[in-house]
CSV table of C-alpha atoms in Angstrom, one decimal:
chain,number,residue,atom,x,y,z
Z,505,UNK,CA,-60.4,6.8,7.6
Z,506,UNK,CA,-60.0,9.4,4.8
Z,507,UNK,CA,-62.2,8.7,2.1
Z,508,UNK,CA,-59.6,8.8,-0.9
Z,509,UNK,CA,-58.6,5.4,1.1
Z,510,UNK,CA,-61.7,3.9,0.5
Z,511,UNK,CA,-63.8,2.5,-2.4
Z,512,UNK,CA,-67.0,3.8,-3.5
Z,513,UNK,CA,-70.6,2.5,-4.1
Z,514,UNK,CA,-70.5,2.6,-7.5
Z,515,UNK,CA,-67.3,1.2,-8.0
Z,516,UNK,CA,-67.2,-3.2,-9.4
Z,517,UNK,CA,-66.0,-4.5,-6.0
Z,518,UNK,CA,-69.2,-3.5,-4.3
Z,519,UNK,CA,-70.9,-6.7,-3.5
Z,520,UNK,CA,-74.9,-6.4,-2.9
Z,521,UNK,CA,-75.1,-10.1,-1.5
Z,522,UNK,CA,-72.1,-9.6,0.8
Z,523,UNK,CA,-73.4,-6.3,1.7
Z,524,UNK,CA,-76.7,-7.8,3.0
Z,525,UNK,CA,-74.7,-10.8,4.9
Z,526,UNK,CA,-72.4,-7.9,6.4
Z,527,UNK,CA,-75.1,-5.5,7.6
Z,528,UNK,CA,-78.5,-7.1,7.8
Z,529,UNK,CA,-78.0,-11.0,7.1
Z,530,UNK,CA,-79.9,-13.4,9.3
Z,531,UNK,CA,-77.3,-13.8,12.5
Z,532,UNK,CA,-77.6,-12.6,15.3
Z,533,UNK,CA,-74.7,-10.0,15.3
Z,534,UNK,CA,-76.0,-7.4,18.1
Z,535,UNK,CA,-75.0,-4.6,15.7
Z,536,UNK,CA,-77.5,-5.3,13.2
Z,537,UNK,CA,-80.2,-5.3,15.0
Z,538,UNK,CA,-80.1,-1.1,15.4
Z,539,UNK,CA,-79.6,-1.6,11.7
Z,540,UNK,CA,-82.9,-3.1,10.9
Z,541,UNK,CA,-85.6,-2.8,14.0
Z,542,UNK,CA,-85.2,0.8,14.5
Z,543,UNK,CA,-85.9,2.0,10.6
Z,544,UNK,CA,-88.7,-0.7,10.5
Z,545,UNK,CA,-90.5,0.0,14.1
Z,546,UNK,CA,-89.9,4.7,13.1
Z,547,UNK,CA,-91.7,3.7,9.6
Z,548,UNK,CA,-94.5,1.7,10.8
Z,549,UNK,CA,-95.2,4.7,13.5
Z,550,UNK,CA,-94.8,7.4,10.8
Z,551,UNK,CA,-97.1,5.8,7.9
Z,552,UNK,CA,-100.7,6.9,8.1
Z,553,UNK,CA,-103.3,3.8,6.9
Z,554,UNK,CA,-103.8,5.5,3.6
Z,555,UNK,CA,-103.1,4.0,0.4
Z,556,UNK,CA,-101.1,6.2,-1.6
Z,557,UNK,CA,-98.2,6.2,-4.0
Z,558,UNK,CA,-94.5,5.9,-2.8
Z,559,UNK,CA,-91.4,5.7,-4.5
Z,560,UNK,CA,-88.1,4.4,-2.4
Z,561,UNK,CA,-84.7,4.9,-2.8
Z,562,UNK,CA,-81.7,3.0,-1.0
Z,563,UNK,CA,-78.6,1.8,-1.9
Z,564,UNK,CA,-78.8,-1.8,-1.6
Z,565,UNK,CA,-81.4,-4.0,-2.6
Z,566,UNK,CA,-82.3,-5.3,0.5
Z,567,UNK,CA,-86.2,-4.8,1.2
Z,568,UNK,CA,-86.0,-3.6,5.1
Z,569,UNK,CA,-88.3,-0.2,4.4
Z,570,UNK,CA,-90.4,-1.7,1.8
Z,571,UNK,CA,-91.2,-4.4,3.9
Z,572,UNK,CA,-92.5,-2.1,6.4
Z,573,UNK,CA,-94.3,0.1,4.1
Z,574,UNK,CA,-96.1,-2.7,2.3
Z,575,UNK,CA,-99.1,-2.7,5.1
Z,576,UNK,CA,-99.7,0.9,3.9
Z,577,UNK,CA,-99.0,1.5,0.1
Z,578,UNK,CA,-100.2,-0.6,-2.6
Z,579,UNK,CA,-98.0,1.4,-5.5
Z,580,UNK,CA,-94.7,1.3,-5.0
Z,581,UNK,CA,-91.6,1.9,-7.3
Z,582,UNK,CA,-88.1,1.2,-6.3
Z,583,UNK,CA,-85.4,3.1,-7.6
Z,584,UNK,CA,-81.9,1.4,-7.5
Z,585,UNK,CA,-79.1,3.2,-8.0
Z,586,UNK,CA,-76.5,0.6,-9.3
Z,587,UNK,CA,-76.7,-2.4,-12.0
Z,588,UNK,CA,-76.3,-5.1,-9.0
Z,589,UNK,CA,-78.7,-4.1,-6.9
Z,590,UNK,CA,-81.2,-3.9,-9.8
Z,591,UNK,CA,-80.6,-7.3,-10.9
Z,592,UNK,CA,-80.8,-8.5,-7.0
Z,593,UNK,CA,-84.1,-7.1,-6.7
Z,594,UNK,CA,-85.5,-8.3,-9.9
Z,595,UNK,CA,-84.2,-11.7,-8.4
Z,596,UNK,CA,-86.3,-11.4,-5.3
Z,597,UNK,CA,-89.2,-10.0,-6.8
Z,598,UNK,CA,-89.5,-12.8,-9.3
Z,599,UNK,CA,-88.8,-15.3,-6.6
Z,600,UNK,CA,-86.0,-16.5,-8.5
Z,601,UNK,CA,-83.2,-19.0,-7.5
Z,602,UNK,CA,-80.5,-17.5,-5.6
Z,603,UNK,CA,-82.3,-14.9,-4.4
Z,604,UNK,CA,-81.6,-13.0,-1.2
Z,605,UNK,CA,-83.4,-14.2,1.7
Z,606,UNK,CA,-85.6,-11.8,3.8
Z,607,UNK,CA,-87.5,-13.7,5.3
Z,608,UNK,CA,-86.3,-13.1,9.4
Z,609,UNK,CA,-86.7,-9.6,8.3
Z,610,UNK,CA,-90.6,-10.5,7.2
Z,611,UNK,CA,-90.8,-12.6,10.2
Z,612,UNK,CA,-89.6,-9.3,12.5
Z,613,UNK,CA,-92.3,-6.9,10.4
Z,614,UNK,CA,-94.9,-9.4,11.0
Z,615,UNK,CA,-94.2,-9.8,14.9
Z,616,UNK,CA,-94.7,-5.9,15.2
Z,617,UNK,CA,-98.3,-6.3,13.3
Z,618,UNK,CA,-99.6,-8.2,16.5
Z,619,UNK,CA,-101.5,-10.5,14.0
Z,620,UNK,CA,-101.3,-13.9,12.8
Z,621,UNK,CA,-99.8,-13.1,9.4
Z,622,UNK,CA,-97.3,-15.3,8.1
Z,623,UNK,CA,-94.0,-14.0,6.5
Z,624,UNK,CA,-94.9,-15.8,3.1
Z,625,UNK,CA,-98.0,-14.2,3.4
Z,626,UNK,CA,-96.7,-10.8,3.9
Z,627,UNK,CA,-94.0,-11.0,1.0
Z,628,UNK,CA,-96.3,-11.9,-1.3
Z,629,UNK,CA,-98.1,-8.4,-0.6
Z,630,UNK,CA,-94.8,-6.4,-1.0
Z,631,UNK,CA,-94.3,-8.3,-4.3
Z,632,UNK,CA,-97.9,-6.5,-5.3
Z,633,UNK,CA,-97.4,-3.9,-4.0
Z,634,UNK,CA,-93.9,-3.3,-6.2
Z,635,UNK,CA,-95.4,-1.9,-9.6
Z,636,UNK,CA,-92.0,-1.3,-11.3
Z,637,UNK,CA,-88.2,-1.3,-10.5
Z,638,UNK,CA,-86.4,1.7,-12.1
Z,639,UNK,CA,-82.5,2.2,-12.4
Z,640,UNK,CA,-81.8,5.6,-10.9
Z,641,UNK,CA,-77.9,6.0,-12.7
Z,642,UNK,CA,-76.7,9.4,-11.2
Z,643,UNK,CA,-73.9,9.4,-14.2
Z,644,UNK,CA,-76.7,11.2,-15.9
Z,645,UNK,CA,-78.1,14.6,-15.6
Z,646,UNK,CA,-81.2,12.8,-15.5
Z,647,UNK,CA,-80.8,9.7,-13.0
Z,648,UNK,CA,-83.9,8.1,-14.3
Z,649,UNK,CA,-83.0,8.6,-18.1
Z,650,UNK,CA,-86.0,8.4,-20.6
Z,651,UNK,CA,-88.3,7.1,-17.8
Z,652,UNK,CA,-90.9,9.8,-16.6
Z,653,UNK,CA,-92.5,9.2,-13.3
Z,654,UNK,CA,-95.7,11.2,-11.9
Z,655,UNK,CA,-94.8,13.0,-8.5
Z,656,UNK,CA,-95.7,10.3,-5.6
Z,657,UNK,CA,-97.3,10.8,-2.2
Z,658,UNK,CA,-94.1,10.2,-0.5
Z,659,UNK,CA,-90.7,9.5,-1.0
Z,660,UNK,CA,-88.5,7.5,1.0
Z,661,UNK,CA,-84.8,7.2,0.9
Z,662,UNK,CA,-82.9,5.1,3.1
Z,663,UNK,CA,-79.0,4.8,3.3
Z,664,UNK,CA,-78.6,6.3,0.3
Z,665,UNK,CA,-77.2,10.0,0.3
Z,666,UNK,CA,-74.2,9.8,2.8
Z,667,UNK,CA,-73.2,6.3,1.6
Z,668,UNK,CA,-72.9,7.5,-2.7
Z,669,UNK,CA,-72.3,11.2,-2.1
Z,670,UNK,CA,-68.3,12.1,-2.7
Z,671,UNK,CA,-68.9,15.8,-1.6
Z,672,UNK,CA,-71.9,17.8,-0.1
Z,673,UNK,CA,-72.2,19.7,-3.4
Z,674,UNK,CA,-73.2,16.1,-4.7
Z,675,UNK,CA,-75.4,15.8,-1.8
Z,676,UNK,CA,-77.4,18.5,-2.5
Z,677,UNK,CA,-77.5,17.9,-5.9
Z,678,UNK,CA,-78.9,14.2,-5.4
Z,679,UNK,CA,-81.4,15.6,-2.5
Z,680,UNK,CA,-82.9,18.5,-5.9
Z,681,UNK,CA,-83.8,15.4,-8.0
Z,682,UNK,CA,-84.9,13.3,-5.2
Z,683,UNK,CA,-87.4,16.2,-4.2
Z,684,UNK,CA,-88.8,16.7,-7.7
Z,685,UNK,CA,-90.1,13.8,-7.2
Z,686,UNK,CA,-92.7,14.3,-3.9
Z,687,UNK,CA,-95.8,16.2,-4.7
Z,688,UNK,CA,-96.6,19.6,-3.5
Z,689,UNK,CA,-97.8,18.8,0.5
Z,690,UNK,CA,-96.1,15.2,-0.3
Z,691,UNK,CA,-94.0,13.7,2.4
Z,692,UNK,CA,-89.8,12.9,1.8
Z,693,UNK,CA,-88.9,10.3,4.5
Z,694,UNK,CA,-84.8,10.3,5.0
Z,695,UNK,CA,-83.2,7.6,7.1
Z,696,UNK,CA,-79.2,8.8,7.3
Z,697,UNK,CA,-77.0,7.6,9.4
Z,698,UNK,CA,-75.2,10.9,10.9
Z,699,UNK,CA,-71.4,11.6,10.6
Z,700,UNK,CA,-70.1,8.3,9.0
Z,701,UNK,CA,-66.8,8.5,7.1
Z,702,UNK,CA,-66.7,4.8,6.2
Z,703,UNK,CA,-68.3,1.4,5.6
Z,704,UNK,CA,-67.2,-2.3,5.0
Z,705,UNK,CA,-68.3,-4.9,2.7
Z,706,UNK,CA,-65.4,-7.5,2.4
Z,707,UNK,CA,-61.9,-6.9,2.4
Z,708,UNK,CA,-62.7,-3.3,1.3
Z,709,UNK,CA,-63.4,-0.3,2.7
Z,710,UNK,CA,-66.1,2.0,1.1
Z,711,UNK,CA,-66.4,5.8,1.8
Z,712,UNK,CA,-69.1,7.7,3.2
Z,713,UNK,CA,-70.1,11.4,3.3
Z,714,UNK,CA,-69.9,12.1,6.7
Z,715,UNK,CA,-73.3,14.6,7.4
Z,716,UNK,CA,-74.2,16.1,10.6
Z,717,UNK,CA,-77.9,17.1,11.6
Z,718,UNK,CA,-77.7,20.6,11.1
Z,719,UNK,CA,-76.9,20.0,7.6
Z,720,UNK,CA,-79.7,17.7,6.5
Z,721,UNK,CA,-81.8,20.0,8.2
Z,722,UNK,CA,-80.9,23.3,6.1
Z,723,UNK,CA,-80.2,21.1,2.8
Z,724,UNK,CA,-84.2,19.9,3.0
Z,725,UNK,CA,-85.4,23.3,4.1
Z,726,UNK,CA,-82.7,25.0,0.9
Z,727,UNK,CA,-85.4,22.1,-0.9
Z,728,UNK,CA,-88.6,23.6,0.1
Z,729,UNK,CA,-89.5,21.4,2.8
Z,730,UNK,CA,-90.7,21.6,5.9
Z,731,UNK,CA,-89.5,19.1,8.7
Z,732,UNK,CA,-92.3,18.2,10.7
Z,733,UNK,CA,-90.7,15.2,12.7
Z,734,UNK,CA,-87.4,13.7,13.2
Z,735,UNK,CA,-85.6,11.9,15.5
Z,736,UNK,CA,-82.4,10.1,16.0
Z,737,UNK,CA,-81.0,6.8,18.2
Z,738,UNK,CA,-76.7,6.6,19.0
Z,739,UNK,CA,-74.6,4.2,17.8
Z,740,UNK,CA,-74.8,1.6,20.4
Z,741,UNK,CA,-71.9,-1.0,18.8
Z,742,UNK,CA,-68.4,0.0,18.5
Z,743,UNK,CA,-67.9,-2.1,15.1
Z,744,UNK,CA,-65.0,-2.1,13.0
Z,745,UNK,CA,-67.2,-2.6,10.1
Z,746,UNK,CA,-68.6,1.5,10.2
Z,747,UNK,CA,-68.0,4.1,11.6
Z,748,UNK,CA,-72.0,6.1,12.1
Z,749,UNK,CA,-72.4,8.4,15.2
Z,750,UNK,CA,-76.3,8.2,14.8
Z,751,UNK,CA,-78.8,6.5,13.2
Z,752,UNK,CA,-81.5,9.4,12.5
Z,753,UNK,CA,-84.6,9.9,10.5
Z,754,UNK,CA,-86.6,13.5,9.1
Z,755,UNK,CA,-89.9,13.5,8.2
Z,756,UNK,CA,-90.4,16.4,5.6
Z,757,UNK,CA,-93.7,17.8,3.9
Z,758,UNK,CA,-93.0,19.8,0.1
Z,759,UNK,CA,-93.9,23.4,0.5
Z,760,UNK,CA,-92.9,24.6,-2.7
Z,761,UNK,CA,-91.1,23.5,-6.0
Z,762,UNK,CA,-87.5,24.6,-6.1
């Protein structure tokens, strides 16, 4: 589907709860699951035991990554990228009424720990572990306006550059700002899914920017990054609901300032 068709993330019909129902809700829809244990199982093999500093980045306010990086970071800051999903998070983190429920993803992080930790248990950790929620608003040349943040450890970005990204220029752009933001010999963790054109929430249809491999790979090295791992896993549903050829992931270490 072209994407002039479609809507776009930031538009007012996106829908953060529906969003999470649609693509990583609690039923056992067999094309979710690709959605949410093979990002959480890649994360937990990738992250070292160290405590460092981590900043994430997705577009939606569901907690699948952070979850997963909770056992090794104890200073996080999540970045989201629309009014919604900012509000949604605040909701969770404050354990507010109405809030979205996580807890079978918990429940699926805590199974892959091997140990006796309770979901509870383990969201109360990620809710430490959360130091600040920051709106990232790319309408400005600055996404995170007057806030300054030191350069973190290691950046992680989910689901984030195909699905807001109208062009590749815009791509690119977004990747810069994202960048400045990893220390020199910091990590930037990208989870994309490869080659999508479109997503569903609803009765609409939003666009994607569909990205193959090869151009991740030269837009993180045109970054000053090395990849050092990567990996990807094919789209095993046939879903009316997207349209993503793979779900793939780069592990990239800062070289240089660009």
């Amino acid at each position: 589907m072209a994407s002039l068709q479609c809507k776009h993330y930031h538009d007012e019909e996106y829908d953060p709860c529906l969003y999470f129902a649609t693509y990583i809700g609690a039923d056992k829809d067999p094309s979710k699951e690709q959605l949410i244990e093979y990002p959480i199982k890649v994360l937990r093999d990738i992250f070292s035991s160290g405590k460092e500093t981590l900043i994430e980045l997705t577009a939606s306010s569901a907690h699948i990554l952070i979850l997963a990086a909770a056992d090794y970071f104890d200073n996080i800051t999540l970045l989201q990228p629309c009014e919604s999903d900012e509000q949604e998070a605040q909701k969770w983190l404050n354990k507010e009424a109405g809030a979205i429920d996580h807890s079978h993803l918990t429940t699926f992080v805590c199974g892959l720990k091997g140990e006796c930790t309770e979901w509870e248990e383990h969201e109360e950790k990620t809710r430490r572990a959360i130091k600040q929620i920051v709106r990232w608003d790319i309408t400005k040349d600055n996404p995170l306006g007057d806030v300054v943040l030191p350069q973190a450890d290691c950046v992680l970005s989910g689901g984030y550059l195909d699905l807001v990204s109208k062009d590749h220029e815009m791509y690119l752009k977004l990747l810069k700002q994202i960048c400045s933001l990893v220390k020199i010999g910091g990590h930037l963790i990208l989870i994309e899914l490869l080659n999508m054109t479109y997503y569903t929430i609803g009765q609409h249809k939003f666009s994607a920017l569909p990205c193959d491999e090869e151009f991740v790979r030269k837009s993180l090295a045109s970054c000053g990054f090395i990849i050092e791992r990567s990996g990807k896993e094919k789209n095993r549903y046939n879903s009316d609901l997207f349209d993503y050829e793979y779900l793939a992931y780069f592990v990239s270490r800062k070289e240089r300032e660009v």
